[in-house]
Amino acid sequence: MGSSRLPASLHNSIFRQRATPSSSQLKGGAELLRNIVFFLFLLRWTRKAALQLRGRGIFGTANDFYTLCHRAIYSVLLRVPGVRSQVKKQVAEAIANLEAKLVPQGPGISRYLTLPKEGWTEEQVKQELQRLSDMHHTRWEDGMVSGAVYHGGSSLIKLQGEAYERFSVANPIHPDVFPGVRKMEAEIVAMVLSLYNAPPEAAGVTTAGGTESILMACFSAKQKAYIERGVSEPEMVIPETAHVAFWKAGSYFGIKVHLVSCPAPNYSPQVSSISRLINSNTVLLVGSAPSYPHGIIDDISSLSRLALRKRLPLHVDACLGSFLIPFLSQAGFASIPFDFSLKGVTSISCDTHKYGFAPKGTSTILYRTSTLRSYQYFVSPNWSGGVYASPSIAGSRPGALIAGCWASLMSQGENGYISACHSIVGAAKKIESALRENPALREDLSVLGKPLVSVVAFRSTSLDIYDIADAMTEKGWHLNALQNPPAIHVAVTLPMVGSVDRLLADLIAVVEEEKEKERVRAVEGRGKKGPAKGQAAALYGVAGSLPDKSVVVQLAGGFLDTLYKA
């Protein structure tokens, strides 16, 4: 048998036909890839839009879009040359005024910007420390400050000083060198866990404050979702009244934060609103016990049931409730469930340096299981300096603060905290009753929600609440101005207990003075509202009126810069 060669012309024709489909396939493959990428892009944003509509509803989504556009337009207007220069000038003036108030200048003010050539004597140092302590300040010692200073009494301060001195060089990162600090830290965690009805397998860590405790809870939840479910775009759902540390955690750790409104009259989130915002990327739900702005305990029982149903972690922020809320019932006050006795609660933050009266810079983060705690650990097995492991953000930590915290808890004891709860919450109830029942106050001021612990917030629909805040400041008080809605809150502390009558008397006088100013304005035909003159009125008046908060951010940044001007 033989074979014949194909003619060259036919051979070339077939070759060309084979090559042509190959080229077409390549182009078709590229087109298909583009279509797939476009489809995935479209699917991604369609899903985001569907989740937005599900979570916020049609009207809520429309309102969010309107707010976004409003802010964008206002932001553009702020960048117009003439407007920008005027805003920049006013911001600079405000920061200069702030600096003049916070940074002492003039005769008699010594500034130390470099190390002294020769070290001071002990007596020189003590004298300068005394001068610094005596600088003009709001008299927290006289109970004139809301929150801020959670003082347990002069004898406790002395005891804390002795504990600090004994462990001033201690660092819990070296448990073999400082075994006593390790023991105290573990016992602090155990004591706080017992207050919050933790199960036997529960665990915890001490931190430098409530913000770090909240950061750790959020980081743990993020890591849990990533390791167990592969969530790479984490989200958490929080009440709008939750502590701003949750926003900070979102910024630090790349967690999208969904805010749930807390409308009047309860100022607490509706569980149905929270449920609508939950999706496959949700890593954490949050409730407050109580909330910082209004002192309201969220419905933790309902949140617990939702968390169990959705199989999600639930964090309860009890930093402010701390050593008051566990003792409400024993002190004779109403309470609602809030702790690990609710099966859906997986973590709790509790500040020992608030109503635990421990030195500033001590808090705890508690978990239902040690596995949940392990998600916040950092371990580096390959570092050239050796295997490194730390339980929280800090590496080295002050063992002296741990010693002071342990001494405070042991010194107060359960009965001491029950007694303090009775005094502090009783004083808060007295303020609330006066606001609701005293004719001189109830006509113009109204309490927000139903506070159960130490914080009472109030607003006014007839007077400028920020003018009232500034007038109270002029009388020597340091109260807390709120926004959304405009209000003031009083966080009662042990030093304030003895000053409640004075507080109410001054508040009555201020309300009458502000009403008189309004009457004068009306008689003179100037309208009811005068221009904002005080610090609170100016700042929060501006913050509330601007859709774009960049000006407020600049002012806040200037404030932070001022803190470091020597």
mmCIF file of C-alpha atoms in Angstrom, residues 97-426:
data_model
loop_
_atom_site.group_PDB
_atom_site.id
_atom_site.type_symbol
_atom_site.label_atom_id
_atom_site.label_comp_id
_atom_site.label_asym_id
_atom_site.label_seq_id
_atom_site.Cartn_x
_atom_site.Cartn_y
_atom_site.Cartn_z
ATOM 1 C CA ASN A 97 -8.598 79.931 72.329
ATOM 2 C CA LEU A 98 -8.417 76.301 73.382
ATOM 3 C CA GLU A 99 -4.648 76.480 73.688
ATOM 4 C CA ALA A 100 -4.871 79.635 75.788
ATOM 5 C CA LYS A 101 -7.197 77.815 78.172
ATOM 6 C CA LEU A 102 -5.303 74.521 78.416
ATOM 7 C CA VAL A 103 -1.655 75.549 78.115
ATOM 8 C CA PRO A 104 -0.627 77.964 80.898
ATOM 9 C CA GLN A 105 1.514 80.911 79.803
ATOM 10 C CA GLY A 106 2.933 84.067 81.335
ATOM 11 C CA PRO A 107 4.827 85.039 84.493
ATOM 12 C CA GLY A 108 5.334 82.361 87.095
ATOM 13 C CA ILE A 109 4.910 79.495 84.607
ATOM 14 C CA SER A 110 7.975 77.297 84.274
ATOM 15 C CA ARG A 111 8.403 75.142 81.185
ATOM 16 C CA TYR A 112 10.802 72.211 81.113
ATOM 17 C CA LEU A 113 11.652 71.308 77.517
ATOM 18 C CA THR A 114 15.017 69.616 78.060
ATOM 19 C CA LEU A 115 16.521 67.494 80.796
ATOM 20 C CA PRO A 116 18.095 69.474 83.645
ATOM 21 C CA LYS A 117 21.896 69.427 83.551
ATOM 22 C CA GLU A 118 21.966 68.211 87.120
ATOM 23 C CA GLY A 119 19.228 66.077 88.578
ATOM 24 C CA TRP A 120 16.892 67.805 91.010
ATOM 25 C CA THR A 121 16.919 67.049 94.693
ATOM 26 C CA GLU A 122 14.066 65.021 96.092
ATOM 27 C CA GLU A 123 12.709 68.134 97.782
ATOM 28 C CA GLN A 124 12.701 70.100 94.497
ATOM 29 C CA VAL A 125 10.779 67.342 92.746
ATOM 30 C CA LYS A 126 8.214 67.150 95.549
ATOM 31 C CA GLN A 127 7.703 70.923 95.531
ATOM 32 C CA GLU A 128 7.116 70.976 91.771
ATOM 33 C CA LEU A 129 4.740 68.009 92.007
ATOM 34 C CA GLN A 130 2.775 69.925 94.635
ATOM 35 C CA ARG A 131 2.576 73.007 92.356
ATOM 36 C CA LEU A 132 1.334 70.838 89.491
ATOM 37 C CA SER A 133 -1.264 69.235 91.746
ATOM 38 C CA ASP A 134 -2.460 72.673 92.878
ATOM 39 C CA MET A 135 -3.013 74.022 89.328
ATOM 40 C CA HIS A 136 -6.484 75.471 88.846
ATOM 41 C CA HIS A 137 -8.950 72.706 87.998
ATOM 42 C CA THR A 138 -12.577 71.666 88.368
ATOM 43 C CA ARG A 139 -12.973 70.548 91.958
ATOM 44 C CA TRP A 140 -13.499 66.816 91.643
ATOM 45 C CA GLU A 141 -12.501 66.597 95.307
ATOM 46 C CA ASP A 142 -15.710 68.488 96.146
ATOM 47 C CA GLY A 143 -17.914 66.237 93.998
ATOM 48 C CA MET A 144 -18.227 68.767 91.164
ATOM 49 C CA VAL A 145 -17.287 66.401 88.327
ATOM 50 C CA SER A 146 -19.586 63.993 86.520
ATOM 51 C CA GLY A 147 -17.817 60.651 86.103
ATOM 52 C CA ALA A 148 -14.088 60.983 85.279
ATOM 53 C CA VAL A 149 -12.838 60.464 88.866
ATOM 54 C CA TYR A 150 -14.140 57.263 90.451
ATOM 55 C CA HIS A 151 -12.683 57.889 93.887
ATOM 56 C CA GLY A 152 -12.988 55.231 96.587
ATOM 57 C CA GLY A 153 -11.894 57.376 99.523
ATOM 58 C CA SER A 154 -8.608 58.735 100.884
ATOM 59 C CA SER A 155 -7.755 55.584 102.844
ATOM 60 C CA LEU A 156 -8.107 53.473 99.694
ATOM 61 C CA ILE A 157 -5.913 55.920 97.773
ATOM 62 C CA LYS A 158 -3.239 55.506 100.440
ATOM 63 C CA LEU A 159 -3.478 51.714 100.240
ATOM 64 C CA GLN A 160 -3.185 51.839 96.443
ATOM 65 C CA GLY A 161 -0.082 54.008 96.791
ATOM 66 C CA GLU A 162 1.537 51.430 99.047
ATOM 67 C CA ALA A 163 0.683 48.623 96.612
ATOM 68 C CA TYR A 164 2.080 50.697 93.738
ATOM 69 C CA GLU A 165 5.313 51.363 95.598
ATOM 70 C CA ARG A 166 5.783 47.686 96.448
ATOM 71 C CA PHE A 167 5.327 46.570 92.816
ATOM 72 C CA SER A 168 6.525 49.679 90.950
ATOM 73 C CA VAL A 169 9.088 47.741 88.867
ATOM 74 C CA ALA A 170 6.885 44.680 88.265
ATOM 75 C CA ASN A 171 5.959 43.596 84.743
ATOM 76 C CA PRO A 172 3.568 40.668 84.212
ATOM 77 C CA ILE A 173 5.278 39.805 80.933
ATOM 78 C CA HIS A 174 7.850 38.108 83.214
ATOM 79 C CA PRO A 175 5.727 35.836 85.446
ATOM 80 C CA ASP A 176 8.770 33.948 86.695
ATOM 81 C CA VAL A 177 10.348 37.195 87.915
ATOM 82 C CA PHE A 178 7.122 38.602 89.393
ATOM 83 C CA PRO A 179 5.013 35.597 90.463
ATOM 84 C CA GLY A 180 2.969 37.707 92.883
ATOM 85 C CA VAL A 181 1.714 39.921 90.037
ATOM 86 C CA ARG A 182 0.731 36.882 87.976
ATOM 87 C CA LYS A 183 -1.237 35.545 90.940
ATOM 88 C CA MET A 184 -3.008 38.866 91.569
ATOM 89 C CA GLU A 185 -3.932 39.309 87.919
ATOM 90 C CA ALA A 186 -5.438 35.829 87.704
ATOM 91 C CA GLU A 187 -7.396 36.450 90.914
ATOM 92 C CA ILE A 188 -8.739 39.783 89.647
ATOM 93 C CA VAL A 189 -10.102 38.055 86.542
ATOM 94 C CA ALA A 190 -11.603 35.243 88.642
ATOM 95 C CA MET A 191 -13.316 37.694 91.019
ATOM 96 C CA VAL A 192 -14.876 39.717 88.210
ATOM 97 C CA LEU A 193 -15.991 36.544 86.416
ATOM 98 C CA SER A 194 -17.794 35.457 89.576
ATOM 99 C CA LEU A 195 -19.632 38.804 89.755
ATOM 100 C CA TYR A 196 -21.014 38.232 86.252
ATOM 101 C CA ASN A 197 -22.211 34.651 86.845
ATOM 102 C CA ALA A 198 -19.625 33.113 84.543
ATOM 103 C CA PRO A 199 -19.649 29.338 83.929
ATOM 104 C CA PRO A 200 -16.681 27.208 85.094
ATOM 105 C CA GLU A 201 -15.062 27.203 81.647
ATOM 106 C CA ALA A 202 -15.094 31.019 81.427
ATOM 107 C CA ALA A 203 -11.871 33.008 81.102
ATOM 108 C CA GLY A 204 -10.642 36.580 80.918
ATOM 109 C CA VAL A 205 -7.771 39.045 80.697
ATOM 110 C CA THR A 206 -6.955 42.358 82.369
ATOM 111 C CA THR A 207 -6.487 45.380 80.096
ATOM 112 C CA ALA A 208 -5.483 49.028 80.343
ATOM 113 C CA GLY A 209 -9.059 50.302 80.182
ATOM 114 C CA GLY A 210 -12.531 49.898 78.756
ATOM 115 C CA THR A 211 -11.490 50.842 75.240
ATOM 116 C CA GLU A 212 -8.852 48.104 75.118
ATOM 117 C CA SER A 213 -11.350 45.607 76.550
ATOM 118 C CA ILE A 214 -13.822 46.461 73.782
ATOM 119 C CA LEU A 215 -11.094 46.378 71.129
ATOM 120 C CA MET A 216 -10.127 42.883 72.263
ATOM 121 C CA ALA A 217 -13.733 41.654 72.199
ATOM 122 C CA CYS A 218 -14.150 42.909 68.631
ATOM 123 C CA PHE A 219 -10.808 41.470 67.505
ATOM 124 C CA SER A 220 -11.627 38.101 69.064
ATOM 125 C CA ALA A 221 -14.983 38.016 67.254
ATOM 126 C CA LYS A 222 -13.316 38.942 63.971
ATOM 127 C CA GLN A 223 -10.695 36.221 64.338
ATOM 128 C CA LYS A 224 -13.312 33.643 65.334
ATOM 129 C CA ALA A 225 -15.382 34.379 62.228
ATOM 130 C CA TYR A 226 -12.323 34.282 59.969
ATOM 131 C CA ILE A 227 -10.956 31.020 61.363
ATOM 132 C CA GLU A 228 -14.269 29.189 61.716
ATOM 133 C CA ARG A 229 -16.276 30.602 58.791
ATOM 134 C CA GLY A 230 -13.734 32.235 56.487
ATOM 135 C CA VAL A 231 -15.299 35.704 56.879
ATOM 136 C CA SER A 232 -12.954 38.195 55.207
ATOM 137 C CA GLU A 233 -15.238 41.265 55.207
ATOM 138 C CA PRO A 234 -16.391 41.375 58.856
ATOM 139 C CA GLU A 235 -19.331 43.454 60.066
ATOM 140 C CA MET A 236 -20.824 44.107 63.489
ATOM 141 C CA VAL A 237 -24.214 45.448 64.528
ATOM 142 C CA ILE A 238 -24.272 47.887 67.434
ATOM 143 C CA PRO A 239 -26.756 50.364 68.967
ATOM 144 C CA GLU A 240 -26.019 53.978 68.077
ATOM 145 C CA THR A 241 -25.655 54.582 71.835
ATOM 146 C CA ALA A 242 -22.896 51.947 72.174
ATOM 147 C CA HIS A 243 -19.515 53.249 73.298
ATOM 148 C CA VAL A 244 -17.426 54.924 70.618
ATOM 149 C CA ALA A 245 -14.699 52.326 71.251
ATOM 150 C CA PHE A 246 -16.676 49.988 68.974
ATOM 151 C CA TRP A 247 -16.292 52.535 66.167
ATOM 152 C CA LYS A 248 -12.603 52.684 66.996
ATOM 153 C CA ALA A 249 -12.368 48.890 66.769
ATOM 154 C CA GLY A 250 -14.062 49.034 63.388
ATOM 155 C CA SER A 251 -11.503 51.568 62.196
ATOM 156 C CA TYR A 252 -8.522 49.681 63.623
ATOM 157 C CA PHE A 253 -9.508 46.180 62.525
ATOM 158 C CA GLY A 254 -11.410 46.818 59.296
ATOM 159 C CA ILE A 255 -14.825 45.818 60.666
ATOM 160 C CA LYS A 256 -17.828 47.493 59.051
ATOM 161 C CA VAL A 257 -20.061 48.998 61.742
ATOM 162 C CA HIS A 258 -23.853 48.970 61.348
ATOM 163 C CA LEU A 259 -25.565 51.441 63.673
ATOM 164 C CA VAL A 260 -29.070 50.716 64.936
ATOM 165 C CA SER A 261 -31.174 53.694 66.000
ATOM 166 C CA CYS A 262 -32.235 54.025 69.638
ATOM 167 C CA PRO A 263 -35.313 56.242 69.432
ATOM 168 C CA ALA A 264 -37.315 57.842 72.227
ATOM 169 C CA PRO A 265 -38.850 57.068 74.606
ATOM 170 C CA ASN A 266 -36.712 54.020 75.464
ATOM 171 C CA TYR A 267 -33.402 55.068 73.830
ATOM 172 C CA SER A 268 -32.632 51.398 73.288
ATOM 173 C CA PRO A 269 -32.433 49.460 69.991
ATOM 174 C CA GLN A 270 -35.264 47.277 68.719
ATOM 175 C CA VAL A 271 -34.155 43.684 68.259
ATOM 176 C CA SER A 272 -36.055 43.449 64.971
ATOM 177 C CA SER A 273 -33.935 46.298 63.590
ATOM 178 C CA ILE A 274 -30.764 44.497 64.648
ATOM 179 C CA SER A 275 -31.948 41.223 63.117
ATOM 180 C CA ARG A 276 -32.529 42.808 59.693
ATOM 181 C CA LEU A 277 -28.892 43.957 59.568
ATOM 182 C CA ILE A 278 -27.435 40.507 60.222
ATOM 183 C CA ASN A 279 -25.892 38.738 57.227
ATOM 184 C CA SER A 280 -23.211 36.149 56.470
ATOM 185 C CA ASN A 281 -20.457 38.712 57.210
ATOM 186 C CA THR A 282 -21.746 39.578 60.691
ATOM 187 C CA VAL A 283 -19.211 38.671 63.362
ATOM 188 C CA LEU A 284 -20.599 40.374 66.503
ATOM 189 C CA LEU A 285 -23.731 41.777 68.141
ATOM 190 C CA VAL A 286 -23.467 44.352 70.934
ATOM 191 C CA GLY A 287 -25.525 45.563 73.882
ATOM 192 C CA SER A 288 -24.781 48.044 76.681
ATOM 193 C CA ALA A 289 -25.302 47.629 80.428
ATOM 194 C CA PRO A 290 -25.715 50.554 80.663
ATOM 195 C CA SER A 291 -25.032 52.860 77.702
ATOM 196 C CA TYR A 292 -22.645 55.739 78.321
ATOM 197 C CA PRO A 293 -24.820 58.561 76.904
ATOM 198 C CA HIS A 294 -28.151 57.887 78.624
ATOM 199 C CA GLY A 295 -27.471 55.222 81.248
ATOM 200 C CA ILE A 296 -29.989 52.808 79.688
ATOM 201 C CA ILE A 297 -29.526 49.029 79.985
ATOM 202 C CA ASP A 298 -30.335 47.484 76.607
ATOM 203 C CA ASP A 299 -32.657 44.487 76.356
ATOM 204 C CA ILE A 300 -29.849 41.966 76.756
ATOM 205 C CA SER A 301 -32.288 39.057 77.197
ATOM 206 C CA SER A 302 -33.757 39.609 73.730
ATOM 207 C CA LEU A 303 -30.307 40.153 72.244
ATOM 208 C CA SER A 304 -29.196 36.874 73.831
ATOM 209 C CA ARG A 305 -32.056 34.965 72.201
ATOM 210 C CA LEU A 306 -31.254 36.574 68.845
ATOM 211 C CA ALA A 307 -27.556 35.727 69.170
ATOM 212 C CA LEU A 308 -28.374 32.090 69.942
ATOM 213 C CA ARG A 309 -30.789 31.875 67.027
ATOM 214 C CA LYS A 310 -28.281 33.398 64.606
ATOM 215 C CA ARG A 311 -25.303 31.562 66.177
ATOM 216 C CA LEU A 312 -23.365 34.795 66.653
ATOM 217 C CA PRO A 313 -21.250 36.151 69.527
ATOM 218 C CA LEU A 314 -22.925 38.755 71.746
ATOM 219 C CA HIS A 315 -20.791 41.250 73.648
ATOM 220 C CA VAL A 316 -22.179 43.149 76.626
ATOM 221 C CA ASP A 317 -20.372 46.394 77.417
ATOM 222 C CA ALA A 318 -20.614 46.725 81.204
ATOM 223 C CA CYS A 319 -17.606 49.038 81.539
ATOM 224 C CA LEU A 320 -19.771 51.738 83.079
ATOM 225 C CA GLY A 321 -22.010 49.377 85.043
ATOM 226 C CA SER A 322 -18.871 47.619 86.318
ATOM 227 C CA PHE A 323 -19.172 47.094 90.090
ATOM 228 C CA LEU A 324 -22.636 48.671 90.399
ATOM 229 C CA ILE A 325 -24.865 46.626 88.121
ATOM 230 C CA PRO A 326 -24.031 43.228 89.696
ATOM 231 C CA PHE A 327 -25.092 44.610 93.101
ATOM 232 C CA LEU A 328 -28.296 46.489 92.142
ATOM 233 C CA SER A 329 -30.664 43.868 93.549
ATOM 234 C CA GLN A 330 -28.673 43.429 96.764
ATOM 235 C CA ALA A 331 -28.678 47.204 97.236
ATOM 236 C CA GLY A 332 -32.466 47.305 96.895
ATOM 237 C CA PHE A 333 -32.825 48.608 93.318
ATOM 238 C CA ALA A 334 -34.543 47.237 90.223
ATOM 239 C CA SER A 335 -32.414 45.318 87.728
ATOM 240 C CA ILE A 336 -32.771 43.277 84.544
ATOM 241 C CA PRO A 337 -30.713 40.299 83.255
ATOM 242 C CA PHE A 338 -27.434 41.315 81.629
ATOM 243 C CA ASP A 339 -24.653 38.777 82.320
ATOM 244 C CA PHE A 340 -23.443 35.230 81.568
ATOM 245 C CA SER A 341 -26.612 33.797 83.099
ATOM 246 C CA LEU A 342 -28.032 34.563 79.644
ATOM 247 C CA LYS A 343 -26.766 31.773 77.379
ATOM 248 C CA GLY A 344 -26.250 34.009 74.351
ATOM 249 C CA VAL A 345 -23.816 36.371 76.097
ATOM 250 C CA THR A 346 -20.315 35.353 75.004
ATOM 251 C CA SER A 347 -18.185 38.270 76.263
ATOM 252 C CA ILE A 348 -18.407 41.133 78.762
ATOM 253 C CA SER A 349 -16.189 44.180 79.293
ATOM 254 C CA CYS A 350 -16.011 45.463 82.886
ATOM 255 C CA ASP A 351 -13.895 48.354 84.139
ATOM 256 C CA THR A 352 -12.316 47.853 87.528
ATOM 257 C CA HIS A 353 -11.089 51.462 87.486
ATOM 258 C CA LYS A 354 -14.611 52.917 87.541
ATOM 259 C CA TYR A 355 -16.937 51.750 90.292
ATOM 260 C CA GLY A 356 -14.421 49.097 91.336
ATOM 261 C CA PHE A 357 -12.407 52.131 92.582
ATOM 262 C CA ALA A 358 -9.143 50.625 91.293
ATOM 263 C CA PRO A 359 -6.357 52.884 89.940
ATOM 264 C CA LYS A 360 -6.905 54.326 86.457
ATOM 265 C CA GLY A 361 -5.642 52.035 83.738
ATOM 266 C CA THR A 362 -7.272 48.747 84.805
ATOM 267 C CA SER A 363 -10.151 46.882 83.190
ATOM 268 C CA THR A 364 -11.169 43.333 82.288
ATOM 269 C CA ILE A 365 -12.462 41.499 79.225
ATOM 270 C CA LEU A 366 -14.366 38.324 80.083
ATOM 271 C CA TYR A 367 -15.265 35.395 77.803
ATOM 272 C CA ARG A 368 -17.680 32.494 78.175
ATOM 273 C CA THR A 369 -14.922 30.042 77.172
ATOM 274 C CA SER A 370 -11.132 30.027 77.076
ATOM 275 C CA THR A 371 -11.336 29.275 73.332
ATOM 276 C CA LEU A 372 -12.992 32.648 72.742
ATOM 277 C CA ARG A 373 -10.240 34.297 74.775
ATOM 278 C CA SER A 374 -7.538 32.587 72.693
ATOM 279 C CA TYR A 375 -8.719 34.401 69.551
ATOM 280 C CA GLN A 376 -7.345 37.671 70.957
ATOM 281 C CA TYR A 377 -3.891 36.229 71.732
ATOM 282 C CA PHE A 378 -0.858 37.183 69.662
ATOM 283 C CA VAL A 379 1.830 34.503 69.289
ATOM 284 C CA SER A 380 4.968 34.740 67.142
ATOM 285 C CA PRO A 381 6.947 31.456 67.137
ATOM 286 C CA ASN A 382 9.606 32.553 64.622
ATOM 287 C CA TRP A 383 10.890 35.882 66.007
ATOM 288 C CA SER A 384 14.693 36.022 66.287
ATOM 289 C CA GLY A 385 14.273 37.314 69.837
ATOM 290 C CA GLY A 386 12.588 34.073 70.843
ATOM 291 C CA VAL A 387 9.032 32.804 70.986
ATOM 292 C CA TYR A 388 6.798 35.782 71.822
ATOM 293 C CA ALA A 389 3.263 35.647 73.196
ATOM 294 C CA SER A 390 1.017 38.345 74.671
ATOM 295 C CA PRO A 391 -2.617 38.141 75.800
ATOM 296 C CA SER A 392 -3.689 41.610 74.626
ATOM 297 C CA ILE A 393 -2.464 44.709 72.775
ATOM 298 C CA ALA A 394 0.286 45.675 75.207
ATOM 299 C CA GLY A 395 3.546 43.797 75.692
ATOM 300 C CA SER A 396 5.036 45.199 78.875
ATOM 301 C CA ARG A 397 2.366 46.185 81.392
ATOM 302 C CA PRO A 398 2.545 47.927 84.775
ATOM 303 C CA GLY A 399 2.385 45.327 87.520
ATOM 304 C CA ALA A 400 1.918 48.184 89.987
ATOM 305 C CA LEU A 401 -1.555 48.906 88.569
ATOM 306 C CA ILE A 402 -2.494 45.247 88.867
ATOM 307 C CA ALA A 403 -1.365 45.325 92.510
ATOM 308 C CA GLY A 404 -3.389 48.486 93.140
ATOM 309 C CA CYS A 405 -6.449 46.915 91.493
ATOM 310 C CA TRP A 406 -6.140 43.718 93.544
ATOM 311 C CA ALA A 407 -5.713 45.734 96.754
ATOM 312 C CA SER A 408 -8.847 47.770 95.923
ATOM 313 C CA LEU A 409 -11.043 44.728 95.313
ATOM 314 C CA MET A 410 -9.825 42.948 98.431
ATOM 315 C CA SER A 411 -10.184 46.086 100.543
ATOM 316 C CA GLN A 412 -13.739 46.904 99.444
ATOM 317 C CA GLY A 413 -15.165 43.394 99.492
ATOM 318 C CA GLU A 414 -18.716 42.493 98.525
ATOM 319 C CA ASN A 415 -20.331 44.467 101.357
ATOM 320 C CA GLY A 416 -18.268 47.541 100.537
ATOM 321 C CA TYR A 417 -19.460 47.491 96.937
ATOM 322 C CA ILE A 418 -23.085 46.931 97.960
ATOM 323 C CA SER A 419 -22.840 49.954 100.268
ATOM 324 C CA ALA A 420 -21.263 52.072 97.506
ATOM 325 C CA CYS A 421 -23.962 50.948 95.060
ATOM 326 C CA HIS A 422 -26.657 51.968 97.535
ATOM 327 C CA SER A 423 -25.128 55.448 97.930
ATOM 328 C CA ILE A 424 -24.304 56.123 94.265
ATOM 329 C CA VAL A 425 -27.450 54.738 92.633
ATOM 330 C CA GLY A 426 -29.524 56.295 95.431
#
